[in-house]
């Protein structure tokens, strides 16, 4: 039961996955490098790997309207956690998977979590995958998160990915790859990130539109404050009749730095691909407009950022 954990763990679980009590249905909770709670549902089975750290998740054909949770929390300084999670989603499914990792580091050693997630999405299935990263703690040790996500889509399969880094992560290197192999498969990817201080964030994304009439939409929104730096490198490749759109928008504040490098490659005469990128500061007139409504300059700035990263 979630209630048995410390306030730090409970707070982290609420931040990264919305959990305030033990959920119904399927879930797997990992704390400080160990699986501590696991539960199956009627149609979703979770088994531990025998050759390495991680779990296999099998979702039966025709599973509808189910949500499963796989949060990870690190509360100890010096933890270096590496886990492999494989998802096997059957045909004609409609499911939501809520992941995420929170690191609370009050020590002097770096704490790290590397989550390697691989998805196999069956025909005509729809998967919503939500991943939230968050760091806290007053220690001098770093909070490091390096996620990797690989997605393989069959015919008419759809994945909607929403990943957010909402603060406190000192260093992150994320990599995402989506293979739209099945005809009419589709990937909708949204990535939101905010950094401050001397934090760094690198994000690489590859989407391959290999099947006929496949689609992809990639949206990246980020805010770099103070002396933090970010690099975004989304790459979209069309190898059949397909449509893809990449949009990268960033706000810089203080001495923040952002490098955005969207790339598109069309290897088929019927591939239609678009990319656009914008980096800039908050417009002064936006702040002024909110000030006329009674907000201070600082409050106006926060409201603008909140809406931008929503």
PDB file of C-alpha atoms in Angstrom:
ATOM      1  CA  UNK A   1       0.000   0.000   0.000  1.00  0.00           C
ATOM      2  CA  UNK A   2       1.300   3.458  -0.931  1.00  0.00           C
ATOM      3  CA  UNK A   3       0.274   4.786   2.474  1.00  0.00           C
ATOM      4  CA  UNK A   4       3.001   2.722   4.164  1.00  0.00           C
ATOM      5  CA  UNK A   5       5.821   4.660   2.467  1.00  0.00           C
ATOM      6  CA  UNK A   6       7.564   7.783   3.707  1.00  0.00           C
ATOM      7  CA  UNK A   7       6.206  11.236   2.940  1.00  0.00           C
ATOM      8  CA  UNK A   8       9.044  11.743   0.443  1.00  0.00           C
ATOM      9  CA  UNK A   9       8.060   8.632  -1.532  1.00  0.00           C
ATOM     10  CA  UNK A  10       4.366   9.471  -1.370  1.00  0.00           C
ATOM     11  CA  UNK A  11       5.080  12.998  -2.585  1.00  0.00           C
ATOM     12  CA  UNK A  12       7.201  11.746  -5.461  1.00  0.00           C
ATOM     13  CA  UNK A  13       4.563   9.221  -6.557  1.00  0.00           C
ATOM     14  CA  UNK A  14       1.951  11.980  -6.585  1.00  0.00           C
ATOM     15  CA  UNK A  15       4.254  14.282  -8.606  1.00  0.00           C
ATOM     16  CA  UNK A  16       5.259  11.831 -11.295  1.00  0.00           C
ATOM     17  CA  UNK A  17       2.151   9.703 -11.692  1.00  0.00           C
ATOM     18  CA  UNK A  18      -0.719  11.318  -9.795  1.00  0.00           C
ATOM     19  CA  UNK A  19      -0.887   8.400  -7.380  1.00  0.00           C
ATOM     20  CA  UNK A  20      -2.023   9.279  -3.862  1.00  0.00           C
ATOM     21  CA  UNK A  21      -3.185   5.797  -2.945  1.00  0.00           C
ATOM     22  CA  UNK A  22      -2.688   2.292  -4.308  1.00  0.00           C
ATOM     23  CA  UNK A  23      -4.461   2.127  -7.692  1.00  0.00           C
ATOM     24  CA  UNK A  24      -6.849  -0.480  -8.939  1.00  0.00           C
ATOM     25  CA  UNK A  25      -5.732  -2.620 -11.845  1.00  0.00           C
ATOM     26  CA  UNK A  26      -2.176  -3.289 -13.013  1.00  0.00           C
ATOM     27  CA  UNK A  27       0.826  -1.491 -11.534  1.00  0.00           C
ATOM     28  CA  UNK A  28       4.499  -1.921 -10.694  1.00  0.00           C
ATOM     29  CA  UNK A  29       6.230   0.385  -8.209  1.00  0.00           C
ATOM     30  CA  UNK A  30      10.031   0.535  -8.034  1.00  0.00           C
ATOM     31  CA  UNK A  31      11.899   2.295  -5.213  1.00  0.00           C
ATOM     32  CA  UNK A  32      15.674   2.706  -4.855  1.00  0.00           C
ATOM     33  CA  UNK A  33      16.501   0.058  -7.441  1.00  0.00           C
ATOM     34  CA  UNK A  34      14.034  -2.600  -6.265  1.00  0.00           C
ATOM     35  CA  UNK A  35      10.515  -3.606  -7.211  1.00  0.00           C
ATOM     36  CA  UNK A  36       8.395  -3.208  -4.089  1.00  0.00           C
ATOM     37  CA  UNK A  37       4.787  -3.597  -5.263  1.00  0.00           C
ATOM     38  CA  UNK A  38       3.263  -5.333  -8.264  1.00  0.00           C
ATOM     39  CA  UNK A  39      -0.270  -6.193  -9.243  1.00  0.00           C
ATOM     40  CA  UNK A  40      -1.890  -7.682 -12.359  1.00  0.00           C
ATOM     41  CA  UNK A  41      -5.319  -6.998 -13.753  1.00  0.00           C
ATOM     42  CA  UNK A  42      -7.503  -9.502 -15.558  1.00  0.00           C
ATOM     43  CA  UNK A  43      -6.042  -8.586 -18.956  1.00  0.00           C
ATOM     44  CA  UNK A  44      -2.629  -7.120 -18.049  1.00  0.00           C
ATOM     45  CA  UNK A  45       0.097  -9.397 -16.691  1.00  0.00           C
ATOM     46  CA  UNK A  46       3.446  -8.188 -15.310  1.00  0.00           C
ATOM     47  CA  UNK A  47       6.379 -10.554 -14.819  1.00  0.00           C
ATOM     48  CA  UNK A  48       9.904  -9.890 -13.636  1.00  0.00           C
ATOM     49  CA  UNK A  49      12.809 -10.537 -15.977  1.00  0.00           C
ATOM     50  CA  UNK A  50      15.164 -13.359 -15.061  1.00  0.00           C
ATOM     51  CA  UNK A  51      18.261 -12.218 -16.962  1.00  0.00           C
ATOM     52  CA  UNK A  52      18.369  -8.530 -15.937  1.00  0.00           C
ATOM     53  CA  UNK A  53      16.536  -5.879 -13.957  1.00  0.00           C
ATOM     54  CA  UNK A  54      13.116  -5.044 -15.343  1.00  0.00           C
ATOM     55  CA  UNK A  55       9.679  -6.354 -16.192  1.00  0.00           C
ATOM     56  CA  UNK A  56       7.684  -7.732 -19.129  1.00  0.00           C
ATOM     57  CA  UNK A  57       4.153  -6.403 -19.544  1.00  0.00           C
ATOM     58  CA  UNK A  58       1.710  -8.435 -21.622  1.00  0.00           C
ATOM     59  CA  UNK A  59      -1.610  -6.815 -22.556  1.00  0.00           C
ATOM     60  CA  UNK A  60      -4.207  -9.144 -24.051  1.00  0.00           C
ATOM     61  CA  UNK A  61      -6.046  -8.540 -27.326  1.00  0.00           C
ATOM     62  CA  UNK A  62      -9.160  -6.360 -27.041  1.00  0.00           C
ATOM     63  CA  UNK A  63      -8.139  -4.755 -23.737  1.00  0.00           C
ATOM     64  CA  UNK A  64     -10.068  -1.487 -23.496  1.00  0.00           C
ATOM     65  CA  UNK A  65     -10.116   1.506 -21.148  1.00  0.00           C
ATOM     66  CA  UNK A  66      -7.429   0.257 -18.773  1.00  0.00           C
ATOM     67  CA  UNK A  67      -4.724   2.358 -17.127  1.00  0.00           C
ATOM     68  CA  UNK A  68      -1.544   0.898 -15.673  1.00  0.00           C
ATOM     69  CA  UNK A  69       1.148   2.604 -13.592  1.00  0.00           C
ATOM     70  CA  UNK A  70       4.910   1.935 -13.527  1.00  0.00           C
ATOM     71  CA  UNK A  71       6.486   4.731 -11.445  1.00  0.00           C
ATOM     72  CA  UNK A  72      10.101   4.732 -10.221  1.00  0.00           C
ATOM     73  CA  UNK A  73      11.319   6.646  -7.157  1.00  0.00           C
ATOM     74  CA  UNK A  74      14.923   7.108  -5.990  1.00  0.00           C
ATOM     75  CA  UNK A  75      15.429   8.549  -2.503  1.00  0.00           C
ATOM     76  CA  UNK A  76      19.003   7.517  -1.694  1.00  0.00           C
ATOM     77  CA  UNK A  77      22.216   9.251  -2.725  1.00  0.00           C
ATOM     78  CA  UNK A  78      24.584   7.165  -4.860  1.00  0.00           C
ATOM     79  CA  UNK A  79      21.943   4.925  -6.454  1.00  0.00           C
ATOM     80  CA  UNK A  80      22.685   3.926 -10.074  1.00  0.00           C
ATOM     81  CA  UNK A  81      19.551   2.183 -11.317  1.00  0.00           C
ATOM     82  CA  UNK A  82      19.232   0.563 -14.745  1.00  0.00           C
ATOM     83  CA  UNK A  83      15.990  -1.171 -15.689  1.00  0.00           C
ATOM     84  CA  UNK A  84      14.583  -2.745 -18.868  1.00  0.00           C
ATOM     85  CA  UNK A  85      10.803  -2.759 -19.356  1.00  0.00           C
ATOM     86  CA  UNK A  86       9.219  -4.420 -22.406  1.00  0.00           C
ATOM     87  CA  UNK A  87       5.566  -3.876 -23.340  1.00  0.00           C
ATOM     88  CA  UNK A  88       3.708  -6.354 -25.536  1.00  0.00           C
ATOM     89  CA  UNK A  89       0.361  -4.830 -26.494  1.00  0.00           C
ATOM     90  CA  UNK A  90      -2.090  -7.094 -28.308  1.00  0.00           C
ATOM     91  CA  UNK A  91      -4.494  -6.231 -31.109  1.00  0.00           C
ATOM     92  CA  UNK A  92      -7.520  -3.921 -30.836  1.00  0.00           C
ATOM     93  CA  UNK A  93      -6.462  -2.447 -27.501  1.00  0.00           C
ATOM     94  CA  UNK A  94      -7.002   1.015 -26.031  1.00  0.00           C
ATOM     95  CA  UNK A  95      -4.826   1.517 -22.949  1.00  0.00           C
ATOM     96  CA  UNK A  96      -3.001   4.203 -20.989  1.00  0.00           C
ATOM     97  CA  UNK A  97       0.426   3.631 -19.446  1.00  0.00           C
ATOM     98  CA  UNK A  98       1.635   6.156 -16.865  1.00  0.00           C
ATOM     99  CA  UNK A  99       5.339   5.989 -16.119  1.00  0.00           C
ATOM    100  CA  UNK A 100       7.791   8.510 -14.732  1.00  0.00           C
ATOM    101  CA  UNK A 101      10.713   8.806 -12.357  1.00  0.00           C
ATOM    102  CA  UNK A 102      11.348  11.006  -9.366  1.00  0.00           C
ATOM    103  CA  UNK A 103      14.749  11.428  -7.686  1.00  0.00           C
ATOM    104  CA  UNK A 104      15.023  12.975  -4.212  1.00  0.00           C
ATOM    105  CA  UNK A 105      18.722  13.411  -3.435  1.00  0.00           C
ATOM    106  CA  UNK A 106      19.861  14.962  -0.158  1.00  0.00           C
ATOM    107  CA  UNK A 107      23.389  13.521  -0.287  1.00  0.00           C
ATOM    108  CA  UNK A 108      26.683  14.301  -1.985  1.00  0.00           C
ATOM    109  CA  UNK A 109      26.773  11.459  -4.548  1.00  0.00           C
ATOM    110  CA  UNK A 110      24.946  11.418  -7.865  1.00  0.00           C
ATOM    111  CA  UNK A 111      21.712   9.437  -8.054  1.00  0.00           C
ATOM    112  CA  UNK A 112      20.820   8.030 -11.473  1.00  0.00           C
ATOM    113  CA  UNK A 113      17.988   6.195 -13.150  1.00  0.00           C
ATOM    114  CA  UNK A 114      18.198   4.794 -16.681  1.00  0.00           C
ATOM    115  CA  UNK A 115      14.910   3.370 -17.931  1.00  0.00           C
ATOM    116  CA  UNK A 116      14.995   1.402 -21.194  1.00  0.00           C
ATOM    117  CA  UNK A 117      11.429   0.921 -22.467  1.00  0.00           C
ATOM    118  CA  UNK A 118      10.505  -1.034 -25.593  1.00  0.00           C
ATOM    119  CA  UNK A 119       6.955  -1.191 -26.976  1.00  0.00           C
ATOM    120  CA  UNK A 120       5.452  -3.661 -29.423  1.00  0.00           C
ATOM    121  CA  UNK A 121       2.022  -2.301 -30.346  1.00  0.00           C
ATOM    122  CA  UNK A 122      -0.349  -4.697 -32.114  1.00  0.00           C
ATOM    123  CA  UNK A 123      -2.720  -4.062 -35.007  1.00  0.00           C
ATOM    124  CA  UNK A 124      -5.425  -1.441 -34.527  1.00  0.00           C
ATOM    125  CA  UNK A 125      -4.311  -0.653 -30.973  1.00  0.00           C
ATOM    126  CA  UNK A 126      -4.146   2.787 -29.365  1.00  0.00           C
ATOM    127  CA  UNK A 127      -1.621   3.441 -26.590  1.00  0.00           C
ATOM    128  CA  UNK A 128      -1.302   6.620 -24.544  1.00  0.00           C
ATOM    129  CA  UNK A 129       2.081   6.753 -22.824  1.00  0.00           C
ATOM    130  CA  UNK A 130       2.674   9.446 -20.209  1.00  0.00           C
ATOM    131  CA  UNK A 131       6.145   9.916 -18.708  1.00  0.00           C
ATOM    132  CA  UNK A 132       7.016  12.557 -16.095  1.00  0.00           C
ATOM    133  CA  UNK A 133      10.495  13.243 -14.675  1.00  0.00           C
ATOM    134  CA  UNK A 134      11.120  15.275 -11.536  1.00  0.00           C
ATOM    135  CA  UNK A 135      13.981  15.946  -9.142  1.00  0.00           C
ATOM    136  CA  UNK A 136      14.160  17.388  -5.633  1.00  0.00           C
ATOM    137  CA  UNK A 137      16.357  17.419  -2.515  1.00  0.00           C
ATOM    138  CA  UNK A 138      18.952  19.815  -1.100  1.00  0.00           C
ATOM    139  CA  UNK A 139      22.038  17.634  -1.499  1.00  0.00           C
ATOM    140  CA  UNK A 140      25.039  18.454  -3.658  1.00  0.00           C
ATOM    141  CA  UNK A 141      24.785  15.159  -5.527  1.00  0.00           C
ATOM    142  CA  UNK A 142      23.307  15.234  -9.006  1.00  0.00           C
ATOM    143  CA  UNK A 143      19.882  14.005 -10.083  1.00  0.00           C
ATOM    144  CA  UNK A 144      20.451  12.232 -13.407  1.00  0.00           C
ATOM    145  CA  UNK A 145      17.781  10.695 -15.650  1.00  0.00           C
ATOM    146  CA  UNK A 146      18.603   9.043 -18.984  1.00  0.00           C
ATOM    147  CA  UNK A 147      15.474   7.450 -20.487  1.00  0.00           C
ATOM    148  CA  UNK A 148      15.364   5.474 -23.716  1.00  0.00           C
ATOM    149  CA  UNK A 149      12.121   4.548 -25.448  1.00  0.00           C
ATOM    150  CA  UNK A 150      11.753   2.351 -28.539  1.00  0.00           C
ATOM    151  CA  UNK A 151       8.313   1.918 -30.146  1.00  0.00           C
ATOM    152  CA  UNK A 152       7.316  -0.536 -32.882  1.00  0.00           C
ATOM    153  CA  UNK A 153       3.888  -0.007 -34.472  1.00  0.00           C
ATOM    154  CA  UNK A 154       1.906  -2.584 -36.452  1.00  0.00           C
ATOM    155  CA  UNK A 155      -0.887  -1.800 -38.955  1.00  0.00           C
ATOM    156  CA  UNK A 156      -3.324   0.921 -37.843  1.00  0.00           C
ATOM    157  CA  UNK A 157      -1.577   1.197 -34.481  1.00  0.00           C
ATOM    158  CA  UNK A 158      -1.315   4.583 -32.760  1.00  0.00           C
ATOM    159  CA  UNK A 159       0.912   5.775 -29.943  1.00  0.00           C
ATOM    160  CA  UNK A 160       0.408   9.096 -28.188  1.00  0.00           C
ATOM    161  CA  UNK A 161       3.505   9.966 -26.150  1.00  0.00           C
ATOM    162  CA  UNK A 162       3.544  12.838 -23.670  1.00  0.00           C
ATOM    163  CA  UNK A 163       6.824  13.296 -21.811  1.00  0.00           C
ATOM    164  CA  UNK A 164       7.514  16.092 -19.328  1.00  0.00           C
ATOM    165  CA  UNK A 165      10.520  17.120 -17.267  1.00  0.00           C
ATOM    166  CA  UNK A 166       8.968  19.449 -14.733  1.00  0.00           C
ATOM    167  CA  UNK A 167      12.023  20.536 -12.754  1.00  0.00           C
ATOM    168  CA  UNK A 168      14.915  19.565 -10.528  1.00  0.00           C
ATOM    169  CA  UNK A 169      16.732  17.236 -12.943  1.00  0.00           C
ATOM    170  CA  UNK A 170      20.412  18.205 -13.189  1.00  0.00           C
ATOM    171  CA  UNK A 171      21.283  16.174 -16.274  1.00  0.00           C
ATOM    172  CA  UNK A 172      19.270  14.210 -18.781  1.00  0.00           C
ATOM    173  CA  UNK A 173      20.087  12.453 -22.029  1.00  0.00           C
ATOM    174  CA  UNK A 174      16.967  11.023 -23.582  1.00  0.00           C
ATOM    175  CA  UNK A 175      16.578   9.003 -26.755  1.00  0.00           C
ATOM    176  CA  UNK A 176      13.318   8.034 -28.452  1.00  0.00           C
ATOM    177  CA  UNK A 177      12.836   5.932 -31.588  1.00  0.00           C
ATOM    178  CA  UNK A 178       9.500   5.155 -33.218  1.00  0.00           C
ATOM    179  CA  UNK A 179       9.220   2.670 -36.083  1.00  0.00           C
ATOM    180  CA  UNK A 180       5.950   3.166 -37.959  1.00  0.00           C
ATOM    181  CA  UNK A 181       6.282  -0.110 -39.835  1.00  0.00           C
ATOM    182  CA  UNK A 182       2.619  -0.999 -40.218  1.00  0.00           C
ATOM    183  CA  UNK A 183       0.482   0.685 -42.862  1.00  0.00           C
ATOM    184  CA  UNK A 184      -1.580   3.600 -41.503  1.00  0.00           C
ATOM    185  CA  UNK A 185       0.252   3.566 -38.172  1.00  0.00           C
ATOM    186  CA  UNK A 186       0.632   6.901 -36.402  1.00  0.00           C
ATOM    187  CA  UNK A 187       2.843   8.546 -33.764  1.00  0.00           C
ATOM    188  CA  UNK A 188       1.899  11.703 -31.863  1.00  0.00           C
ATOM    189  CA  UNK A 189       4.781  12.854 -29.674  1.00  0.00           C
ATOM    190  CA  UNK A 190       4.857  15.825 -27.305  1.00  0.00           C
ATOM    191  CA  UNK A 191       7.924  16.664 -25.232  1.00  0.00           C
ATOM    192  CA  UNK A 192       7.969  19.415 -22.585  1.00  0.00           C
ATOM    193  CA  UNK A 193      11.024  20.448 -20.605  1.00  0.00           C
ATOM    194  CA  UNK A 194      12.191  23.147 -18.224  1.00  0.00           C
ATOM    195  CA  UNK A 195      15.748  23.612 -16.949  1.00  0.00           C
ATOM    196  CA  UNK A 196      17.376  26.129 -14.629  1.00  0.00           C
ATOM    197  CA  UNK A 197      20.679  26.800 -12.863  1.00  0.00           C
ATOM    198  CA  UNK A 198      23.473  24.861 -14.580  1.00  0.00           C
ATOM    199  CA  UNK A 199      21.268  21.961 -15.660  1.00  0.00           C
ATOM    200  CA  UNK A 200      21.752  20.292 -19.044  1.00  0.00           C
ATOM    201  CA  UNK A 201      19.301  18.403 -21.230  1.00  0.00           C
ATOM    202  CA  UNK A 202      19.932  16.567 -24.498  1.00  0.00           C
ATOM    203  CA  UNK A 203      17.065  14.955 -26.392  1.00  0.00           C
ATOM    204  CA  UNK A 204      17.329  12.900 -29.575  1.00  0.00           C
ATOM    205  CA  UNK A 205      14.328  11.552 -31.436  1.00  0.00           C
ATOM    206  CA  UNK A 206      14.102   9.338 -34.514  1.00  0.00           C
ATOM    207  CA  UNK A 207      10.804   8.572 -36.259  1.00  0.00           C
ATOM    208  CA  UNK A 208      10.759   6.276 -39.284  1.00  0.00           C
ATOM    209  CA  UNK A 209       7.639   6.351 -41.455  1.00  0.00           C
ATOM    210  CA  UNK A 210       8.066   3.027 -43.231  1.00  0.00           C
ATOM    211  CA  UNK A 211       4.483   1.883 -43.863  1.00  0.00           C
ATOM    212  CA  UNK A 212       2.013   3.236 -46.404  1.00  0.00           C
ATOM    213  CA  UNK A 213      -0.045   6.242 -45.263  1.00  0.00           C
ATOM    214  CA  UNK A 214       1.766   6.533 -41.949  1.00  0.00           C
ATOM    215  CA  UNK A 215       1.722   9.779 -39.968  1.00  0.00           C
ATOM    216  CA  UNK A 216       3.806  11.497 -37.313  1.00  0.00           C
ATOM    217  CA  UNK A 217       3.511  14.745 -35.416  1.00  0.00           C
ATOM    218  CA  UNK A 218       6.338  15.829 -33.108  1.00  0.00           C
ATOM    219  CA  UNK A 219       5.965  18.830 -30.793  1.00  0.00           C
ATOM    220  CA  UNK A 220       8.785  20.024 -28.546  1.00  0.00           C
ATOM    221  CA  UNK A 221       8.312  22.873 -26.071  1.00  0.00           C
ATOM    222  CA  UNK A 222      11.011  23.929 -23.661  1.00  0.00           C
ATOM    223  CA  UNK A 223      12.143  26.684 -21.314  1.00  0.00           C
ATOM    224  CA  UNK A 224      15.830  27.248 -20.474  1.00  0.00           C
ATOM    225  CA  UNK A 225      16.383  29.519 -17.457  1.00  0.00           C
ATOM    226  CA  UNK A 226      19.496  31.028 -15.856  1.00  0.00           C
ATOM    227  CA  UNK A 227      22.645  29.248 -17.132  1.00  0.00           C
ATOM    228  CA  UNK A 228      21.026  25.978 -18.219  1.00  0.00           C
ATOM    229  CA  UNK A 229      21.452  24.519 -21.706  1.00  0.00           C
ATOM    230  CA  UNK A 230      19.370  22.280 -23.929  1.00  0.00           C
ATOM    231  CA  UNK A 231      19.869  20.464 -27.228  1.00  0.00           C
ATOM    232  CA  UNK A 232      16.980  19.029 -29.268  1.00  0.00           C
ATOM    233  CA  UNK A 233      17.630  16.838 -32.272  1.00  0.00           C
ATOM    234  CA  UNK A 234      14.378  15.426 -33.737  1.00  0.00           C
ATOM    235  CA  UNK A 235      14.819  13.475 -36.966  1.00  0.00           C
ATOM    236  CA  UNK A 236      11.941  12.382 -39.199  1.00  0.00           C
ATOM    237  CA  UNK A 237      12.409  10.018 -42.131  1.00  0.00           C
ATOM    238  CA  UNK A 238       9.756   9.180 -44.714  1.00  0.00           C
ATOM    239  CA  UNK A 239      10.282   5.929 -46.601  1.00  0.00           C
ATOM    240  CA  UNK A 240       6.796   5.530 -48.109  1.00  0.00           C
ATOM    241  CA  UNK A 241       3.696   7.576 -48.858  1.00  0.00           C
ATOM    242  CA  UNK A 242       3.385   9.410 -45.540  1.00  0.00           C
ATOM    243  CA  UNK A 243       2.964  12.717 -43.731  1.00  0.00           C
ATOM    244  CA  UNK A 244       5.073  14.131 -40.918  1.00  0.00           C
ATOM    245  CA  UNK A 245       5.369  17.422 -39.060  1.00  0.00           C
ATOM    246  CA  UNK A 246       8.056  18.534 -36.570  1.00  0.00           C
ATOM    247  CA  UNK A 247       7.576  21.663 -34.461  1.00  0.00           C
ATOM    248  CA  UNK A 248      10.151  22.898 -31.911  1.00  0.00           C
ATOM    249  CA  UNK A 249       9.426  25.977 -29.776  1.00  0.00           C
ATOM    250  CA  UNK A 250      11.717  27.211 -27.001  1.00  0.00           C
ATOM    251  CA  UNK A 251      11.857  30.136 -24.597  1.00  0.00           C
ATOM    252  CA  UNK A 252      15.177  31.366 -23.234  1.00  0.00           C
ATOM    253  CA  UNK A 253      15.473  33.357 -20.016  1.00  0.00           C
ATOM    254  CA  UNK A 254      18.548  34.882 -18.403  1.00  0.00           C
ATOM    255  CA  UNK A 255      21.642  33.240 -19.907  1.00  0.00           C
ATOM    256  CA  UNK A 256      19.843  30.062 -20.958  1.00  0.00           C
ATOM    257  CA  UNK A 257      20.956  28.369 -24.171  1.00  0.00           C
ATOM    258  CA  UNK A 258      18.957  26.228 -26.574  1.00  0.00           C
ATOM    259  CA  UNK A 259      20.054  24.481 -29.743  1.00  0.00           C
ATOM    260  CA  UNK A 260      17.275  23.047 -31.905  1.00  0.00           C
ATOM    261  CA  UNK A 261      18.217  20.882 -34.896  1.00  0.00           C
ATOM    262  CA  UNK A 262      15.118  19.434 -36.580  1.00  0.00           C
ATOM    263  CA  UNK A 263      15.924  17.225 -39.573  1.00  0.00           C
ATOM    264  CA  UNK A 264      13.690  15.656 -42.197  1.00  0.00           C
ATOM    265  CA  UNK A 265      14.566  13.141 -44.903  1.00  0.00           C
ATOM    266  CA  UNK A 266      12.219  12.058 -47.701  1.00  0.00           C
ATOM    267  CA  UNK A 267      13.193   8.810 -49.410  1.00  0.00           C
ATOM    268  CA  UNK A 268       9.935   8.341 -51.321  1.00  0.00           C
ATOM    269  CA  UNK A 269       8.199  10.499 -53.918  1.00  0.00           C
ATOM    270  CA  UNK A 270       4.951  10.586 -51.908  1.00  0.00           C
ATOM    271  CA  UNK A 271       6.536  11.526 -48.582  1.00  0.00           C
ATOM    272  CA  UNK A 272       5.338  14.905 -47.292  1.00  0.00           C
ATOM    273  CA  UNK A 273       7.402  16.254 -44.394  1.00  0.00           C
ATOM    274  CA  UNK A 274       7.484  19.641 -42.656  1.00  0.00           C
ATOM    275  CA  UNK A 275       9.690  21.070 -39.937  1.00  0.00           C
ATOM    276  CA  UNK A 276       9.764  24.377 -38.093  1.00  0.00           C
ATOM    277  CA  UNK A 277      11.646  25.740 -35.097  1.00  0.00           C
ATOM    278  CA  UNK A 278      11.473  28.934 -33.047  1.00  0.00           C
ATOM    279  CA  UNK A 279      13.612  30.151 -30.139  1.00  0.00           C
ATOM    280  CA  UNK A 280      13.112  33.448 -28.347  1.00  0.00           C
ATOM    281  CA  UNK A 281      12.235  35.389 -25.218  1.00  0.00           C
ATOM    282  CA  UNK A 282       8.839  36.130 -23.724  1.00  0.00           C
ATOM    283  CA  UNK A 283       7.377  39.123 -25.543  1.00  0.00           C
ATOM    284  CA  UNK A 284       7.181  42.229 -23.373  1.00  0.00           C
ATOM    285  CA  UNK A 285       3.629  42.973 -24.488  1.00  0.00           C
ATOM    286  CA  UNK A 286       2.482  39.593 -23.134  1.00  0.00           C
ATOM    287  CA  UNK A 287       3.756  40.466 -19.668  1.00  0.00           C
ATOM    288  CA  UNK A 288       2.335  43.983 -19.909  1.00  0.00           C
ATOM    289  CA  UNK A 289      -1.111  42.655 -20.833  1.00  0.00           C
ATOM    290  CA  UNK A 290      -1.219  40.407 -17.758  1.00  0.00           C
ATOM    291  CA  UNK A 291       0.047  43.236 -15.549  1.00  0.00           C
ATOM    292  CA  UNK A 292      -2.960  45.287 -16.586  1.00  0.00           C
ATOM    293  CA  UNK A 293      -5.081  42.433 -15.162  1.00  0.00           C
ATOM    294  CA  UNK A 294      -3.429  42.747 -11.771  1.00  0.00           C
ATOM    295  CA  UNK A 295      -0.499  40.326 -12.019  1.00  0.00           C
ATOM    296  CA  UNK A 296       3.021  41.296 -11.004  1.00  0.00           C
ATOM    297  CA  UNK A 297       5.746  40.908 -13.635  1.00  0.00           C
ATOM    298  CA  UNK A 298       6.940  37.705 -11.951  1.00  0.00           C
ATOM    299  CA  UNK A 299       3.406  36.287 -11.735  1.00  0.00           C
ATOM    300  CA  UNK A 300       2.761  37.178 -15.363  1.00  0.00           C
ATOM    301  CA  UNK A 301       5.955  35.420 -16.408  1.00  0.00           C
ATOM    302  CA  UNK A 302       4.985  32.251 -14.537  1.00  0.00           C
ATOM    303  CA  UNK A 303       1.499  32.272 -16.056  1.00  0.00           C
ATOM    304  CA  UNK A 304       2.953  32.528 -19.553  1.00  0.00           C
ATOM    305  CA  UNK A 305       5.372  29.674 -18.920  1.00  0.00           C
ATOM    306  CA  UNK A 306       2.614  27.548 -17.408  1.00  0.00           C
ATOM    307  CA  UNK A 307       0.473  27.978 -20.504  1.00  0.00           C
ATOM    308  CA  UNK A 308       3.418  27.388 -22.848  1.00  0.00           C
ATOM    309  CA  UNK A 309       4.332  24.071 -21.206  1.00  0.00           C
ATOM    310  CA  UNK A 310       0.778  22.834 -20.717  1.00  0.00           C
TER     311      UNK A 310
END
